[in-house]
Coordinates of C-alpha atoms in Angstrom, one line a residue:
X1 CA 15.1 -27.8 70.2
X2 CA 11.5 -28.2 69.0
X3 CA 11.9 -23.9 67.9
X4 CA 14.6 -24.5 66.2
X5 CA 12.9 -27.6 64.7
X6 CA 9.9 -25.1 63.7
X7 CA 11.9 -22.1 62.5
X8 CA 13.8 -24.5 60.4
X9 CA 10.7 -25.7 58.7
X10 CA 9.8 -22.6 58.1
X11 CA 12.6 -21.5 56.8
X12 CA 12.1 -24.8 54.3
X13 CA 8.8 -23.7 53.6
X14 CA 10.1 -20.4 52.4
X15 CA 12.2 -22.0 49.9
X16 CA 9.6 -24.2 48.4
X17 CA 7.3 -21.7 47.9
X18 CA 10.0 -19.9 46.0
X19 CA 10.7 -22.8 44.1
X20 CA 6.9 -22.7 43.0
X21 CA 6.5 -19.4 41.8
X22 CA 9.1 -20.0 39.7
X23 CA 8.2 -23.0 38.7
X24 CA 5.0 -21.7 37.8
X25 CA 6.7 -18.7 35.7
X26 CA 8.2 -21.0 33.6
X27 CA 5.7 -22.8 32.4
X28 CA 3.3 -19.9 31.8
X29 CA 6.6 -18.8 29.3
X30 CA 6.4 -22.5 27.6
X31 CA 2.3 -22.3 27.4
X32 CA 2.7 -18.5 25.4
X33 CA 4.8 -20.1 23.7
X34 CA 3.4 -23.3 22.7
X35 CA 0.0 -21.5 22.2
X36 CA 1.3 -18.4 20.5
X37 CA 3.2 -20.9 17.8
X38 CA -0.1 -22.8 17.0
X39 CA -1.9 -19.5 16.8
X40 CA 0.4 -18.1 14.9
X41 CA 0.6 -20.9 12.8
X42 CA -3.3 -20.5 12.1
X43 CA -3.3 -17.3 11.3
X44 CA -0.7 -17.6 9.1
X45 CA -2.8 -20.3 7.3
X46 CA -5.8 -19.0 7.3
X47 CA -4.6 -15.8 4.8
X48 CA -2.8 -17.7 2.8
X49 CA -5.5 -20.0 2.2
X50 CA -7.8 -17.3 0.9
X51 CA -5.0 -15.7 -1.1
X52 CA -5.1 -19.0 -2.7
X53 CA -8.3 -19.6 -3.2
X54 CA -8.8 -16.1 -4.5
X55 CA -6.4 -17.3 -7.0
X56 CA -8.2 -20.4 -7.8
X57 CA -11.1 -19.0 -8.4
X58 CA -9.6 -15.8 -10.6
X59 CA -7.9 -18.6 -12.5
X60 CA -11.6 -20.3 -13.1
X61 CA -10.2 -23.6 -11.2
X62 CA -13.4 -24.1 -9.2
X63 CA -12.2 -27.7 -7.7
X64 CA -9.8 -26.6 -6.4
X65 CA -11.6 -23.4 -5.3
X66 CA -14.4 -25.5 -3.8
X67 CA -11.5 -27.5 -2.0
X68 CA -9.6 -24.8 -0.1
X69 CA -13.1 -22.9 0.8
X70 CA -13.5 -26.6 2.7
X71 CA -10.3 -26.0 4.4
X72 CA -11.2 -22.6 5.2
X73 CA -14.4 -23.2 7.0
X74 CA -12.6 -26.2 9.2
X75 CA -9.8 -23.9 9.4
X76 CA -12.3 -21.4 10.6
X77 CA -13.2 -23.7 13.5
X78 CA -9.6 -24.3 14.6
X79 CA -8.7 -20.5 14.4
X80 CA -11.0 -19.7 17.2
X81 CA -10.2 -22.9 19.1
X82 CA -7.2 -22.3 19.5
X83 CA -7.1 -18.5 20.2
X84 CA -9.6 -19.4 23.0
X85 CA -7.1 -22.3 24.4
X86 CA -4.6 -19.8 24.3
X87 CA -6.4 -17.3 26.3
X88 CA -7.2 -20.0 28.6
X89 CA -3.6 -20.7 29.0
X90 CA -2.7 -17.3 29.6
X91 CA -5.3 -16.8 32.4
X92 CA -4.3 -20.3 34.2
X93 CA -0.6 -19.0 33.7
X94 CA -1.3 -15.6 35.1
X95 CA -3.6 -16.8 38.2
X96 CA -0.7 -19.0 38.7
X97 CA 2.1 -16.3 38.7
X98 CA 0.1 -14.4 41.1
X99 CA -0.9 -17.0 43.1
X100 CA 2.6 -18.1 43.7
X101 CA 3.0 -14.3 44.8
X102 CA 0.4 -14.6 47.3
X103 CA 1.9 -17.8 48.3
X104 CA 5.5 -16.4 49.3
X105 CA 3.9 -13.0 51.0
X106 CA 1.7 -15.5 53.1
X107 CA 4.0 -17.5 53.9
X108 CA 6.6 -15.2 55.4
X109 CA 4.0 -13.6 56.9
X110 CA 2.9 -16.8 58.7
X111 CA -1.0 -16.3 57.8
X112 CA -3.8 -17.6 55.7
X113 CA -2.9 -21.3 56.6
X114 CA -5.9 -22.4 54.6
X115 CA -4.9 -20.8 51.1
X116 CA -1.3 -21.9 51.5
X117 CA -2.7 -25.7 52.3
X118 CA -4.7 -25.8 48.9
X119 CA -2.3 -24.1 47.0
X120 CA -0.2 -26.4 47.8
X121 CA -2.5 -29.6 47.7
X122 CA -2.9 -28.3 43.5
X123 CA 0.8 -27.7 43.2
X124 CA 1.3 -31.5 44.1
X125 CA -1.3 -32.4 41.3
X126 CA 1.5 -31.4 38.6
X127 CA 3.4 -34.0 38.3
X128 CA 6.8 -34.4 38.7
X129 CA 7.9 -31.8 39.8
X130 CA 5.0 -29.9 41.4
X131 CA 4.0 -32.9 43.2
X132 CA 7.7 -33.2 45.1
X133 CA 7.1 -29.3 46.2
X134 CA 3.4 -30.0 46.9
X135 CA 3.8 -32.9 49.0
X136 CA 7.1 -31.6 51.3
X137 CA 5.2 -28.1 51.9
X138 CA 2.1 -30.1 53.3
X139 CA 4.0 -32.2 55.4
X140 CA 5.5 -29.0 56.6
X141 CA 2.0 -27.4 56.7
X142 CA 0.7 -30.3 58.9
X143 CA 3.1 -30.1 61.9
X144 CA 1.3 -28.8 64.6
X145 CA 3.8 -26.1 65.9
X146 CA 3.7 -24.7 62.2
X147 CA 0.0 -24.3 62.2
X148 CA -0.6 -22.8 65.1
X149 CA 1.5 -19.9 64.1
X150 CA -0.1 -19.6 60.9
X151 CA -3.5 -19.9 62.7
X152 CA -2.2 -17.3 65.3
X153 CA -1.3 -14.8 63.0
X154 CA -4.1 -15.0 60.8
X155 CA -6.3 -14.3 64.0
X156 CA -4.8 -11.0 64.2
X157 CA -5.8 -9.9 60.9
X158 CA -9.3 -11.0 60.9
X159 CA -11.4 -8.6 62.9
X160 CA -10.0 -5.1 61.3
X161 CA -9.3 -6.8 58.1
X162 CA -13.0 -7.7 56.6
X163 CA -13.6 -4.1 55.3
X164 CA -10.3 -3.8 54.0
X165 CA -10.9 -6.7 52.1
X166 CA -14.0 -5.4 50.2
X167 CA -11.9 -2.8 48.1
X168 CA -9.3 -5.6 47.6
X169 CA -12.6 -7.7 46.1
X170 CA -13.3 -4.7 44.4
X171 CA -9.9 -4.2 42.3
X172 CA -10.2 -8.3 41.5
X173 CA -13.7 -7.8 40.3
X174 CA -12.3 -4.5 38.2
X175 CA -9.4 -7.0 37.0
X176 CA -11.8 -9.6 35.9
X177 CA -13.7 -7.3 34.2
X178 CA -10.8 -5.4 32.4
X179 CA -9.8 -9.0 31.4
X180 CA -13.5 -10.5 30.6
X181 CA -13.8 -7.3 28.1
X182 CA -10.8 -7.8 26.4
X183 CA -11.4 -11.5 25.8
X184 CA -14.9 -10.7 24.4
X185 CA -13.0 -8.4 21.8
X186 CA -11.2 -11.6 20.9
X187 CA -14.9 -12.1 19.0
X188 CA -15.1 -9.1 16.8
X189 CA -12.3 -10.7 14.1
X190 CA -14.5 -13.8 13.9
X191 CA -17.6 -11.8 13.3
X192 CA -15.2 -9.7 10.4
X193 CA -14.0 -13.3 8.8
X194 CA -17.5 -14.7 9.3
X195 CA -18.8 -12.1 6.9
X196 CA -16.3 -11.3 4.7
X197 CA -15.4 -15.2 4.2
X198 CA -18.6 -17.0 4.2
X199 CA -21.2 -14.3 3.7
X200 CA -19.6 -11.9 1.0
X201 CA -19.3 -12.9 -2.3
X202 CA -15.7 -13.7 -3.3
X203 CA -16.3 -15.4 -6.9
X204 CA -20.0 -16.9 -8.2
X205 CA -18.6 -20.3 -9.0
X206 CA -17.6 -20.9 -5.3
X207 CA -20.2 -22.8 -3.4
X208 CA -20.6 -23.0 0.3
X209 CA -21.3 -26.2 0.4
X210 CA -23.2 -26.0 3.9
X211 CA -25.5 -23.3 3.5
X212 CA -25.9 -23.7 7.6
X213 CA -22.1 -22.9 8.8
X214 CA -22.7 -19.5 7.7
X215 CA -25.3 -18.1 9.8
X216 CA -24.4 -20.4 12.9
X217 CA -20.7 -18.8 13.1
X218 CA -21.9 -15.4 12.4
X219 CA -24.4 -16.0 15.2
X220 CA -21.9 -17.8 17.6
X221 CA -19.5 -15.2 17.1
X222 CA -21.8 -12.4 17.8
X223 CA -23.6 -14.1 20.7
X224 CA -19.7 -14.4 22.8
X225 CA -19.2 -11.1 21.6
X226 CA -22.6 -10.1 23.6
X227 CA -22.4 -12.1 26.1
X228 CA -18.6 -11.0 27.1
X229 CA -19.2 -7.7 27.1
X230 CA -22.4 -8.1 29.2
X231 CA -20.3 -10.1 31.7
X232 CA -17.5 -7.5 31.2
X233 CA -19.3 -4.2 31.9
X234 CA -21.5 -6.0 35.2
X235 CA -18.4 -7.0 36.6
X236 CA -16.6 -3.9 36.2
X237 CA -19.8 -2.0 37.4
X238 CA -19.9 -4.2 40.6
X239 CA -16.3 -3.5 41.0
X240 CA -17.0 0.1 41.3
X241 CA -20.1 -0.2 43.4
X242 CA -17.7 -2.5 45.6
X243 CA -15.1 0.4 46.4
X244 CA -17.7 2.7 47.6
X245 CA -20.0 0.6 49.5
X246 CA -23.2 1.0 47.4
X247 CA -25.2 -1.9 45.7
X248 CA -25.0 -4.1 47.8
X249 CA -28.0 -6.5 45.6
X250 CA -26.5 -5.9 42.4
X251 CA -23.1 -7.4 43.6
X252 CA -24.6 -10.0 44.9
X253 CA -26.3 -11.2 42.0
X254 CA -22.9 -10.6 40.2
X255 CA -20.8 -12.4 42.2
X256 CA -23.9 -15.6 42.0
X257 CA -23.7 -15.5 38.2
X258 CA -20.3 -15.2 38.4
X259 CA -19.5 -18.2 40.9
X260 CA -20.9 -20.0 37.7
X261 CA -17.3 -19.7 35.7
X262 CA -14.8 -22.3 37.7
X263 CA -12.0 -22.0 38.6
X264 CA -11.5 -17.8 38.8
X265 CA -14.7 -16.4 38.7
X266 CA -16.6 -19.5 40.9
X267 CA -13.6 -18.6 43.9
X268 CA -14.0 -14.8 43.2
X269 CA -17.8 -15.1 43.5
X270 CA -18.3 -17.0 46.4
X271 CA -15.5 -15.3 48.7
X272 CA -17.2 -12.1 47.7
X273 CA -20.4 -13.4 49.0
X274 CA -18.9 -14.4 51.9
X275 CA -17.3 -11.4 52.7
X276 CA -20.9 -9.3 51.9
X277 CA -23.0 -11.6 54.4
X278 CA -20.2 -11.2 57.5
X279 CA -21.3 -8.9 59.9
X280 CA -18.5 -6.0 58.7
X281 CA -19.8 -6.6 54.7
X282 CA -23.5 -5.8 56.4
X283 CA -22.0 -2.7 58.1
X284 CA -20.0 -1.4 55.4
X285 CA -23.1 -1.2 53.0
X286 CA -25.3 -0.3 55.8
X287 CA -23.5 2.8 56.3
X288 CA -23.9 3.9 52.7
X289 CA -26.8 2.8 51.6

């Protein structure tokens, strides 16, 4: 009776973390679209602001020149703002998708008891729904029977596993990267519009009021840029260094600076650490050093 008990929470447990995944596709769909509408929206704005303050100006209206270039530089705020939230909310809706992924494979495969615990201890955090699903898979997770499988077939994997799981660090560091670098290119049309908008000279009677917002968005804008690509190119370099056993310093100091960038790069960074100081981590590098 009490097997039957357990396989039929498992089974339940399977469901669920169905339920989740999709759960969590759907509202990655409604963030894109949410996000994508306001950016769009922005953009949208934004040109047809300077078209018409262009035609102010050509038209020798400076007012109302003077007036849209205000709109323009707060515009030129909220542009960036909200491409950044939206990247954001593509990145939480993509770990979430994947997660979910990992979730399901886990959890037919009765291992990793731990990451299906928290997963499912943040799922019940979304309220109303998530915390229904979050809730009923913990109190599945908690039954003793059910965690000793998962402990049980975790244990098998443990010993020949932590080498293998050095090159799957390695393609999530190259992922990061790939990602990291494309978001840092997300800076170069700011630079562009920083320039052109607040640094070039569209008409002499228009006046930038704030002879400051100039220079500190060009700066800001060229600083991420920088900085991204920095981050970008380090973690992409680790990566590499990762899938052939070599640098063993350098990734470490990689995965430090990038345990620094919660929630993805703070959980990538510290299990890579972990996995470098374990005894098989040691022994990979050791070998090819």
């Amino acid at each position: 009776m009490s097997e039957q008990n357990t396989a039929k929470d498992l089974d339940n447990l399977s469901k669920l973390s169905y339920f989740y995944y999709v759960s969590e596709a759907i509202s990655a769909l409604i963030f894109a679209a949410v996000i994508g509408g306001v950016f769009v929206g922005r953009l949208l704005y934004y040109f047809g602001a300077v078209k018409l303050m262009l035609a102010f100006a050509s038209g020798g209206m400076v007012d109302a020149a003077v007036t849209m270039n205000d709109e323009l530089q707060l515009n030129s705020v909220l542009l960036p703002a909200s491409v950044m939230l939206g990247s954001v909310a593509g990145i939480i809706g993509l770990y979430g998708v994947i997660s979910g992924y990992y979730y399901i494979r886990f959890v037919r495969e009765r291992k990793h008891y731990v990451y299906c615990m928290v997963l499912s201890g943040l799922t019940a955090t979304s309220f109303p729904i998530g915390t229904i699903v979050g809730i009923l898979s913990i109190l599945i997770l908690m039954k003793e029977d059910v965690r000793d499988i998962f402990n049980a077939g975790s244990e098998r994997e443990i010993a020949p596993l932590d080498d293998k799981r050095l090159g799957t660090v390695g393609r999530y560091f190259t992922f990061y990267g790939s990602v990291s670098f494309f978001l840092s290119l997300l800076a170069v049309p700011f630079i562009i519009s920083a320039y052109i908008l607040f640094a070039g000279d569209f008409d002499k009677a228009i006046v930038v009021r704030d002879s400051n917002i100039p220079l500190n968005y060009l700066l800001t804008s060229i600083s991420v840029l920088i900085f991204g690509l920095s981050l970008s190119l380090c973690t992409l370099l680790a990566g590499s260094l990762l899938k052939r056993r070599k640098g063993f310093v350098f990734i470490i100091i990689v995965s430090a600076f990038l345990s620094l960038f919660p929630p993805f790069g703070t959980i990538l960074g510290i299990w890579t650490i972990f996995l470098l100081f374990s005894d098989p981590g040691r022994a990979s590098f050791r070998n090819n050093e």
